[in-house]
Coordinates of C-alpha atoms in Angstrom, one line a residue:
M5 CA 88.7 86.5 40.4
C6 CA 89.6 85.7 44.0
K7 CA 90.5 82.6 45.7
D8 CA 88.6 81.6 48.9
H9 CA 90.9 82.6 51.8
T10 CA 90.2 82.6 55.5
D11 CA 91.7 83.9 58.7
H12 CA 93.0 81.7 61.6
H13 CA 94.0 82.1 65.2
H14 CA 97.3 80.4 66.1
R15 CA 97.7 78.0 68.9
E16 CA 100.5 75.9 70.4
D17 CA 100.1 72.2 70.8
E18 CA 102.3 69.4 72.1
N19 CA 103.4 66.8 69.6
H20 CA 101.6 63.5 70.1
G21 CA 103.1 61.7 67.1
T22 CA 105.5 58.8 67.0
A23 CA 108.6 58.7 69.2
G24 CA 111.5 60.7 68.0
L25 CA 109.5 63.3 66.0
G26 CA 110.5 66.1 68.3
R27 CA 108.7 69.2 69.4
R28 CA 107.4 71.9 67.1
G29 CA 107.9 75.6 67.7
L30 CA 105.3 78.3 67.3
L31 CA 107.0 81.5 66.0
V32 CA 105.5 85.0 66.2
T33 CA 108.1 87.4 65.0
G34 CA 106.3 90.5 63.8
A35 CA 104.7 88.6 60.9
A36 CA 102.0 86.0 60.6
A37 CA 102.3 83.2 63.2
A38 CA 104.1 80.2 61.9
L39 CA 104.6 76.6 63.1
T40 CA 107.8 74.7 62.4
L41 CA 107.6 70.9 62.3
S42 CA 110.4 68.4 63.0
T43 CA 113.0 67.9 60.3
V44 CA 112.9 65.4 57.4
S45 CA 116.4 63.9 57.0
F46 CA 118.0 62.2 54.0
A47 CA 121.1 60.2 53.6
S48 CA 123.9 61.3 51.3
A49 CA 123.3 59.6 48.0
A50 CA 122.6 56.2 49.6
P51 CA 119.5 54.1 50.3
A52 CA 117.6 55.3 53.3
G53 CA 114.3 54.6 55.1
G54 CA 112.6 55.0 58.5
D55 CA 110.6 57.6 60.2
G56 CA 110.4 61.1 58.8
T57 CA 108.6 64.0 60.6
G58 CA 105.4 64.6 62.2
A59 CA 102.8 67.4 62.2
L60 CA 100.2 69.1 64.3
G61 CA 98.3 66.2 65.9
T62 CA 99.4 62.8 64.9
G63 CA 102.3 62.6 62.3
T64 CA 104.4 59.9 60.7
G65 CA 107.0 59.7 58.1
T66 CA 108.3 57.0 55.8
G67 CA 111.1 56.7 53.3
T68 CA 112.5 54.8 50.4
G69 CA 115.5 55.3 48.2
T70 CA 118.2 54.2 45.8
G71 CA 121.6 55.6 45.1
E72 CA 120.2 58.1 42.6
E73 CA 116.9 59.0 44.3
Q74 CA 115.4 59.1 47.8
T75 CA 111.9 59.7 48.9
R76 CA 110.2 60.6 52.2
T77 CA 106.5 60.9 52.8
V78 CA 105.1 62.9 55.7
T79 CA 101.5 62.7 56.9
G80 CA 99.7 64.6 59.6
T81 CA 96.6 66.6 60.5
L82 CA 96.2 70.3 61.1
P83 CA 93.4 71.4 63.4
T84 CA 91.2 74.4 63.2
G85 CA 93.0 77.5 64.5
S86 CA 96.3 76.5 62.8
P87 CA 98.9 79.2 62.2
D88 CA 98.9 80.9 58.8
F89 CA 102.1 79.1 57.9
V90 CA 103.5 75.6 58.8
Y91 CA 107.1 74.9 57.8
L92 CA 108.4 71.4 57.2
P93 CA 112.2 71.5 57.4
V94 CA 114.1 69.2 54.9
E95 CA 117.8 68.4 55.3
V96 CA 119.2 68.4 51.8
P97 CA 122.6 66.6 51.6
R98 CA 125.3 67.4 49.2
G99 CA 125.1 66.1 45.6
V100 CA 121.3 66.7 45.1
S101 CA 120.5 68.0 41.6
E102 CA 116.7 68.2 41.9
I103 CA 114.0 68.5 44.5
H104 CA 110.5 67.2 43.7
V105 CA 107.6 67.7 46.1
S106 CA 104.0 66.5 45.8
Y107 CA 101.1 66.9 48.3
S108 CA 97.5 66.0 48.8
Y109 CA 94.9 66.6 51.5
E110 CA 91.4 65.6 52.4
R111 CA 88.6 67.8 51.0
P112 CA 85.4 66.7 52.8
Q113 CA 82.1 68.0 51.6
M114 CA 80.9 70.6 54.1
P115 CA 77.4 72.1 54.7
A116 CA 76.7 75.6 53.5
G117 CA 78.2 78.2 55.8
T118 CA 81.0 75.9 57.0
Q119 CA 84.5 76.2 55.6
G120 CA 86.2 73.2 54.1
N121 CA 89.9 72.5 53.7
A122 CA 92.3 74.6 51.5
L123 CA 96.0 74.1 51.8
D124 CA 98.6 76.1 49.8
I125 CA 102.3 75.2 49.3
G126 CA 105.7 76.7 48.5
I127 CA 109.3 76.3 49.3
F128 CA 112.3 78.2 50.8
D129 CA 115.9 77.1 50.3
E130 CA 118.9 76.8 52.7
R131 CA 119.0 80.6 53.2
G132 CA 116.0 80.4 55.4
T133 CA 112.4 81.6 55.8
A134 CA 113.0 85.0 57.3
L135 CA 110.4 87.6 56.3
G136 CA 111.7 89.4 53.2
G137 CA 114.8 87.2 53.1
R138 CA 116.6 85.7 50.2
G139 CA 115.5 82.1 50.8
F140 CA 112.3 82.2 48.7
R141 CA 112.3 79.7 45.9
G142 CA 108.6 79.5 44.8
W143 CA 105.0 79.4 45.7
S144 CA 102.1 77.8 43.8
G145 CA 99.3 78.3 46.4
G146 CA 96.7 75.7 45.7
A147 CA 97.2 75.7 41.9
R148 CA 99.5 72.7 41.8
T149 CA 99.7 69.3 43.5
E150 CA 103.4 68.9 42.7
F151 CA 106.5 70.9 41.7
F152 CA 110.2 70.5 41.1
L153 CA 113.3 72.7 41.3
R154 CA 116.8 72.2 39.8
A155 CA 119.5 74.5 38.6
D156 CA 118.4 74.8 35.0
A157 CA 114.6 74.6 35.3
A158 CA 111.6 74.7 37.7
S159 CA 107.9 74.3 37.7
P160 CA 106.0 77.5 36.9
G161 CA 105.7 79.5 40.1
Y162 CA 109.2 78.4 41.2
V163 CA 112.7 79.8 40.6
P164 CA 115.5 77.8 39.0
G165 CA 118.8 77.8 40.8
P166 CA 121.4 75.8 42.7
V167 CA 120.2 73.0 44.9
R168 CA 122.6 73.6 47.8
A169 CA 123.1 71.5 50.9
G170 CA 121.4 72.7 54.0
T171 CA 118.0 73.0 55.6
W172 CA 115.2 73.8 53.2
H173 CA 111.6 74.5 54.3
I174 CA 108.4 73.4 52.6
A175 CA 105.8 76.1 53.4
L176 CA 102.3 74.9 54.0
G177 CA 99.5 77.6 54.1
P178 CA 96.3 76.3 55.6
Y179 CA 93.9 79.0 54.4
T180 CA 90.8 77.2 55.7
V181 CA 90.5 74.1 57.9
A182 CA 87.3 72.1 58.3
P183 CA 86.0 71.4 61.8
Q184 CA 87.4 67.8 61.7
G185 CA 90.9 69.1 60.8
L186 CA 93.0 69.0 57.6
A187 CA 94.7 65.7 57.0
Y188 CA 97.6 66.0 54.6
Q189 CA 100.4 64.1 53.0
V190 CA 103.7 65.6 51.6
T191 CA 106.1 63.5 49.6
I192 CA 109.6 64.8 49.0
T193 CA 112.0 63.2 46.5
L194 CA 115.6 64.1 46.1
R195 CA 117.4 63.2 42.9
F196 CA 121.2 63.1 42.9
G197 CA 123.5 64.0 40.1
A198 CA 125.5 66.8 38.4
P199 CA 124.4 70.2 39.7
G200 CA 123.7 71.8 36.3
R201 CA 123.9 75.4 35.3
T202 CA 121.4 78.2 35.9
P203 CA 120.8 80.3 32.7
A204 CA 120.8 84.1 33.1
P205 CA 117.1 85.3 33.1
V206 CA 115.9 87.3 30.2
H207 CA 113.6 90.1 31.2
P208 CA 111.3 92.4 29.1
P209 CA 112.8 95.7 28.0
E210 CA 111.6 98.9 29.7
R211 CA 110.5 100.7 26.6
A212 CA 108.5 99.9 23.4
K213 CA 108.3 102.0 20.3
G214 CA 105.0 103.6 21.1
R215 CA 103.5 106.8 19.6
G216 CA 105.2 109.5 21.7
R217 CA 102.9 111.5 24.0
A218 CA 99.6 109.6 23.7
W219 CA 96.9 107.6 25.5
Y220 CA 98.1 104.0 26.1
R221 CA 95.8 101.1 27.1
G222 CA 96.9 98.5 29.6
D223 CA 95.9 95.7 31.9
C224 CA 98.0 95.4 35.1
H225 CA 96.4 92.4 36.8
I226 CA 96.7 89.2 34.8
H227 CA 97.5 85.6 35.9
S228 CA 99.3 82.9 34.0
V229 CA 100.4 79.3 34.7
H230 CA 103.0 80.8 37.0
S231 CA 100.3 81.1 39.7
D232 CA 96.6 80.1 39.5
G233 CA 96.0 81.1 35.9
R234 CA 95.6 78.6 33.1
R235 CA 97.1 80.6 30.2
T236 CA 100.7 80.6 29.1
P237 CA 102.5 83.9 28.7
A238 CA 102.3 83.4 24.9
E239 CA 98.6 83.1 25.0
I240 CA 98.3 86.2 27.2
A241 CA 100.4 88.3 24.9
A242 CA 98.3 87.3 21.9
L243 CA 95.1 88.1 23.8
A244 CA 96.5 91.4 25.0
R245 CA 97.3 92.4 21.4
A246 CA 93.8 91.3 20.3
A247 CA 92.3 93.4 23.0
G248 CA 94.0 96.5 21.7
L249 CA 96.4 96.8 24.7
D250 CA 99.7 98.6 24.6
F251 CA 101.0 97.3 27.9
I252 CA 100.5 94.6 30.5
N253 CA 101.9 93.8 33.9
T254 CA 102.8 90.4 35.2
S255 CA 100.9 89.9 38.6
E256 CA 101.3 86.3 39.8
H257 CA 100.3 85.5 43.4
N258 CA 103.3 85.7 45.7
T259 CA 106.0 84.8 43.2
H260 CA 108.2 86.5 40.7
S261 CA 109.0 83.4 38.7
G262 CA 107.1 84.7 35.7
H263 CA 109.3 87.7 35.2
S264 CA 111.6 85.8 32.9
A265 CA 108.8 83.9 31.0
W266 CA 108.2 86.5 28.3
D267 CA 111.2 86.1 26.1
G268 CA 110.2 87.0 22.5
L269 CA 106.7 88.0 23.4
W270 CA 107.2 91.8 23.7
G271 CA 107.6 94.1 20.7
D272 CA 107.2 97.6 19.3
D273 CA 103.5 97.3 20.0
L274 CA 103.5 95.7 23.5
L275 CA 105.3 96.8 26.6
I276 CA 105.5 94.1 29.3
L277 CA 106.0 95.3 32.9
T278 CA 107.0 92.9 35.8
G279 CA 105.2 92.8 39.1
E280 CA 103.4 90.6 41.6
E281 CA 100.0 90.3 43.3
V282 CA 101.0 90.2 47.0
T283 CA 98.3 88.0 48.4
T284 CA 98.0 88.3 52.2
R285 CA 95.3 87.0 54.5
N286 CA 94.0 90.6 54.9
G287 CA 93.8 91.6 51.2
H288 CA 95.7 91.7 47.9
V289 CA 98.0 94.4 46.6
L290 CA 99.5 94.8 43.1
A291 CA 103.1 95.6 42.8
I292 CA 103.1 97.2 39.3
G293 CA 106.3 97.7 37.2
T294 CA 108.9 96.6 39.8
D295 CA 112.5 95.9 38.8
P296 CA 112.6 92.4 37.2
G297 CA 113.4 89.7 39.7
T298 CA 111.9 91.6 42.6
F299 CA 110.1 89.4 45.2
V300 CA 107.7 91.0 47.6
D301 CA 106.9 89.0 50.8
W302 CA 103.2 88.3 51.7
R303 CA 103.5 86.6 55.1
Y304 CA 101.9 89.2 57.4
R305 CA 98.5 90.5 58.3
A306 CA 97.3 94.0 59.1
R307 CA 97.7 93.4 62.8
D308 CA 101.4 92.8 62.2
N309 CA 102.1 96.4 61.1
R310 CA 104.4 95.3 58.3
F311 CA 102.7 96.5 55.2
G312 CA 104.3 100.0 55.2
H313 CA 107.7 98.3 55.1
Y314 CA 106.8 96.3 52.0
A315 CA 105.1 99.2 50.3
R316 CA 108.5 101.0 50.6
E317 CA 110.2 97.9 49.2
I318 CA 107.9 98.1 46.1
R319 CA 108.7 101.7 45.6
R320 CA 112.5 101.1 46.1
A321 CA 112.0 98.6 43.2
E322 CA 110.5 101.5 41.2
G323 CA 107.0 100.0 41.3
L324 CA 103.5 101.2 42.2
V325 CA 101.6 100.1 45.2
V326 CA 98.0 99.4 44.2
P327 CA 95.5 97.6 46.5
A328 CA 93.4 95.2 44.4
H329 CA 89.6 94.6 44.5
P330 CA 89.4 96.2 47.9
H331 CA 85.8 95.2 48.6
A332 CA 85.9 91.7 47.1
T333 CA 84.0 89.2 49.2
C334 CA 86.2 86.1 48.9
I335 CA 88.0 85.1 52.1
G336 CA 91.1 87.1 52.7
C337 CA 90.5 89.4 49.6
N338 CA 89.0 92.4 51.4
W339 CA 91.6 95.1 51.9
K340 CA 92.4 95.7 55.6
F341 CA 95.6 97.7 55.5
G342 CA 94.2 101.2 54.7
F343 CA 95.2 103.4 51.8
A344 CA 97.9 105.6 53.2
D345 CA 100.6 103.7 51.4
A346 CA 98.8 103.3 48.1
D347 CA 99.9 105.0 44.9
A348 CA 96.5 104.1 43.2
V349 CA 93.6 101.7 43.9
E350 CA 92.1 99.1 41.7
V351 CA 88.5 100.3 41.8
W352 CA 87.2 98.1 38.9
N353 CA 88.2 94.5 38.8
G354 CA 87.0 92.2 36.0
P355 CA 83.5 92.3 34.6
Y356 CA 81.6 95.0 36.6
T357 CA 79.8 93.8 39.8
V358 CA 78.3 95.2 43.0
D359 CA 81.8 94.8 44.6
D360 CA 83.1 97.3 42.1
E361 CA 80.2 99.7 42.7
V362 CA 81.1 99.7 46.4
S363 CA 84.8 100.2 45.6
L364 CA 83.9 103.1 43.3
A365 CA 81.7 104.8 46.0
D366 CA 84.4 104.3 48.7
W367 CA 87.1 105.8 46.4
D368 CA 84.8 108.8 45.6
N369 CA 84.5 109.3 49.4
S370 CA 88.3 109.4 49.6
L371 CA 88.4 112.2 47.0
V372 CA 86.1 114.3 49.2
S373 CA 88.3 113.6 52.3
A374 CA 91.4 114.6 50.4
A375 CA 89.9 117.8 49.1
R376 CA 88.8 118.8 52.5
S377 CA 92.1 118.0 54.3
G378 CA 94.4 119.1 51.5
R379 CA 96.1 115.7 51.5
A380 CA 97.2 114.0 48.3
W381 CA 94.4 112.0 46.5
T382 CA 94.6 108.4 45.4
P383 CA 94.0 107.8 41.6
A384 CA 91.8 104.9 40.5
M385 CA 92.5 102.3 37.9
G386 CA 90.9 99.1 36.6
N387 CA 92.2 95.7 35.5
S388 CA 90.8 92.3 34.3
D389 CA 92.3 89.9 36.9
A390 CA 91.9 87.4 34.1
H391 CA 92.9 83.8 34.9
R392 CA 91.6 81.5 32.3
D393 CA 89.1 81.1 29.4
P394 CA 86.7 82.8 29.0
D395 CA 88.0 85.6 31.3
P396 CA 88.6 88.5 28.9
I397 CA 91.9 90.3 29.1
G398 CA 91.5 94.0 28.9
T399 CA 88.1 94.1 30.6
P400 CA 88.5 96.6 32.0
Q401 CA 91.6 98.4 31.0
T402 CA 93.4 101.5 32.2
V403 CA 94.0 104.2 29.6
V404 CA 97.0 106.3 30.5
L405 CA 98.3 109.6 29.2
A406 CA 102.1 109.0 29.0
E407 CA 105.0 110.8 27.4
D408 CA 105.9 107.5 25.6
L409 CA 105.4 103.8 25.9
S410 CA 108.0 103.1 28.6
R411 CA 107.9 101.8 32.1
D412 CA 108.7 105.1 33.7
A413 CA 106.2 107.1 31.6
I414 CA 103.3 104.7 32.1
L415 CA 103.9 104.5 35.9
A416 CA 104.2 108.3 36.1
G417 CA 100.9 108.6 34.3
I418 CA 99.1 106.3 36.7
R419 CA 100.7 107.9 39.7
A420 CA 99.5 111.3 38.6
G421 CA 96.0 110.1 37.9
H422 CA 96.3 110.9 34.2
C423 CA 94.1 108.0 33.3
Y424 CA 90.6 106.7 32.8
V425 CA 89.2 103.2 32.9
A426 CA 87.2 101.6 30.0
E427 CA 85.5 98.3 29.6
S428 CA 87.3 97.7 26.2
S429 CA 89.3 99.4 23.6
A430 CA 86.1 100.3 21.8
V431 CA 85.4 103.0 24.4
S432 CA 87.3 106.2 24.3
L433 CA 86.9 109.3 26.4
S434 CA 88.2 112.9 26.4
F435 CA 87.5 114.9 29.5
G436 CA 88.5 118.2 30.9
A437 CA 87.5 121.6 32.3
A438 CA 88.1 125.1 31.1
G439 CA 87.7 128.5 32.8
G440 CA 89.4 131.7 33.8
R441 CA 91.5 133.4 31.2
G442 CA 91.8 130.5 28.8
R443 CA 92.9 127.9 31.4
H444 CA 92.3 124.2 30.9
A445 CA 92.9 121.1 33.0
G446 CA 92.6 117.5 31.9
I447 CA 92.1 114.2 33.8
G448 CA 94.0 114.1 37.1
D449 CA 94.9 117.8 37.0
R450 CA 93.6 121.0 38.8
L451 CA 92.0 123.9 37.1
R452 CA 93.3 126.9 39.1
V453 CA 90.7 129.5 38.9
N454 CA 88.8 131.7 41.4
A455 CA 86.0 130.2 43.4
D456 CA 83.3 132.1 41.5
D457 CA 84.8 131.8 38.0
P458 CA 82.6 130.1 35.5
V459 CA 83.9 126.7 34.5
T460 CA 82.9 124.6 31.5
V461 CA 83.2 120.8 31.9
R462 CA 83.4 118.8 28.6
L463 CA 83.1 115.1 28.0
E464 CA 83.6 113.5 24.6
V465 CA 82.6 109.8 24.3
T466 CA 83.0 107.2 21.5
G467 CA 82.1 103.5 21.5
A468 CA 79.3 103.5 24.1
P469 CA 76.0 102.9 22.4
G470 CA 72.9 102.9 24.7
C471 CA 74.9 104.5 27.6
T472 CA 74.3 107.6 29.7
A473 CA 76.9 110.1 30.7
H474 CA 77.1 111.2 34.4
L475 CA 79.1 114.0 35.8
V476 CA 79.9 113.4 39.5
T477 CA 81.1 116.0 42.0
D478 CA 81.8 116.0 45.8
Q479 CA 78.0 116.5 46.1
G480 CA 77.2 113.5 44.0
T481 CA 75.9 113.2 40.4
L482 CA 74.8 116.7 39.3
H483 CA 74.3 116.2 35.6
T484 CA 73.3 113.2 33.4
A485 CA 72.7 113.0 29.6
P486 CA 71.9 110.1 27.4
L487 CA 74.4 109.5 24.6
P488 CA 73.2 109.1 21.0
A489 CA 72.3 105.7 19.8
S490 CA 75.7 105.6 17.9
G491 CA 77.5 105.7 21.3
T492 CA 79.4 108.8 20.2
G493 CA 78.5 112.2 21.7
T494 CA 79.6 115.3 23.6
V495 CA 78.3 116.5 27.0
E496 CA 78.9 119.9 28.5
W497 CA 78.1 121.3 31.9
R498 CA 78.8 124.6 33.5
T499 CA 79.6 125.1 37.2
T500 CA 82.0 127.0 39.5
P501 CA 84.7 125.8 42.0
A502 CA 82.5 127.1 44.8
Y503 CA 79.8 124.6 43.7
A504 CA 81.9 121.7 42.7
T505 CA 85.3 120.8 44.3
Y506 CA 86.0 118.3 41.6
V507 CA 84.2 116.7 38.6
R508 CA 84.7 113.3 37.2
A509 CA 82.8 111.4 34.5
E510 CA 81.1 108.1 34.4
V511 CA 79.6 106.4 31.4
R512 CA 77.0 103.8 32.3
H513 CA 74.9 101.1 30.7
T514 CA 71.2 100.7 31.3
P515 CA 70.6 99.5 34.9
T516 CA 70.1 95.8 35.3
L517 CA 69.4 95.5 39.0
P518 CA 66.6 97.4 40.7
G519 CA 67.9 100.2 42.9
L520 CA 71.4 100.1 41.5
P521 CA 73.0 102.3 38.8
G522 CA 73.8 100.6 35.5
P523 CA 77.2 98.9 35.1
L524 CA 80.1 101.1 34.1
A525 CA 81.3 101.3 30.5
A526 CA 84.0 103.8 31.6
F527 CA 84.9 106.4 34.2
T528 CA 87.6 109.0 34.7
N529 CA 89.8 110.2 37.5
P530 CA 88.7 113.7 38.6
V531 CA 89.5 117.2 37.5
F532 CA 89.9 119.4 40.6
L533 CA 88.5 122.9 40.5
G534 CA 89.8 126.0 42.3
E535 CA 93.1 127.2 43.8

């Protein structure tokens, strides 16, 4: 499930707000263009009022306060063509124990084909807004209208920690702006008091009991209340177990706040990996299995030539780089960064749709290109992208051959392509090729035999009643066979490496749309044939 995002062209305007609001600065620093507004100031634990800051177009600010709490309200209008990010500086004095921010904006009804308003929000602390810097303190996108931070707690999506004196920045992200502009209001409340203590985060262990070398089922793209999901971590863990999953990965949009939200929810039967869905204006990418506490910045587009740097950051944190739903049609969801930095690609996202069929075909084309050039190939995986009821967790799921149920082993299995994708835990596949002098290769491996050696490809399926098996090569689908009514069956096909560069399996339901193949029930990564 993808949020509607849109692209913008930046522009620089003069401030025509009230006197004393100051000029704004347009910053283009190798990342997405950003606009910085004038600063909101607060007194030190004393009543205060007066003008706050302005915004693009006309802007005003008002303030109220007591000795224990002070509030400023900022209003303004963002025009079409606004930068990707608009920063509202807030001078936080000493003695503040909590920051509370709420916001609203106009959402006019627009005719079909015309974008309306969508405004996201987050915050950076006194360490600044530098790309990849340490100042990030949280992001809720458009999922929340208010949030708070203090030393011992924070709203989901935000990171507890000290509220230090200095210049904080509220980050506004105008994803889409209606033709008449985006009128907004931001209210900042500072509460004074004792600073409090920040508890040490508790992160999931990197290993579960497991079954030794085995096939493990997982869903690496799930959203909770820590971004735009509606389920708690406890609800997700229960649903993952009910779906027959062995592992899951946290993947909140542009925040790592959920990494420490799983205390007591893991067990011998469930491995919980930590990650992020890095949600840029030019596509989304999953950081899977990163070190707990890792934040990956998202504030850049393909034109900024920054993705390679952050792909390396993900790998330095021991995670996988996996572009998500690369052909999704929601604004900003289509993947524009290319696949050179990808460890795998999410070919199947949620219940099977035409978008997934396009992703599957595109991925298959990449296998042909890799085989021709001798370059490394990119494995495929599938995930649910579940957000809320009734989104099913584990539809689809990636089934990984791993040495054990641990972070390292699961990621190694995905990276090697030792995995297949199934619509549920009811569907199981066994797939491989044999030839030469007793040689055998399984999913993701290469059968090293001579070009004219006979090869037998074998697919075993359970749990797919009414489906048809398809064996796909670099030439296309070369063999199909209906499965028995029970959904359990075996398909064999003979070929040579000279005729088929690789073979992969698809199990499909009966077609539902004219001219299109039936929805997938499962598919495998390829077995490559030949030296």
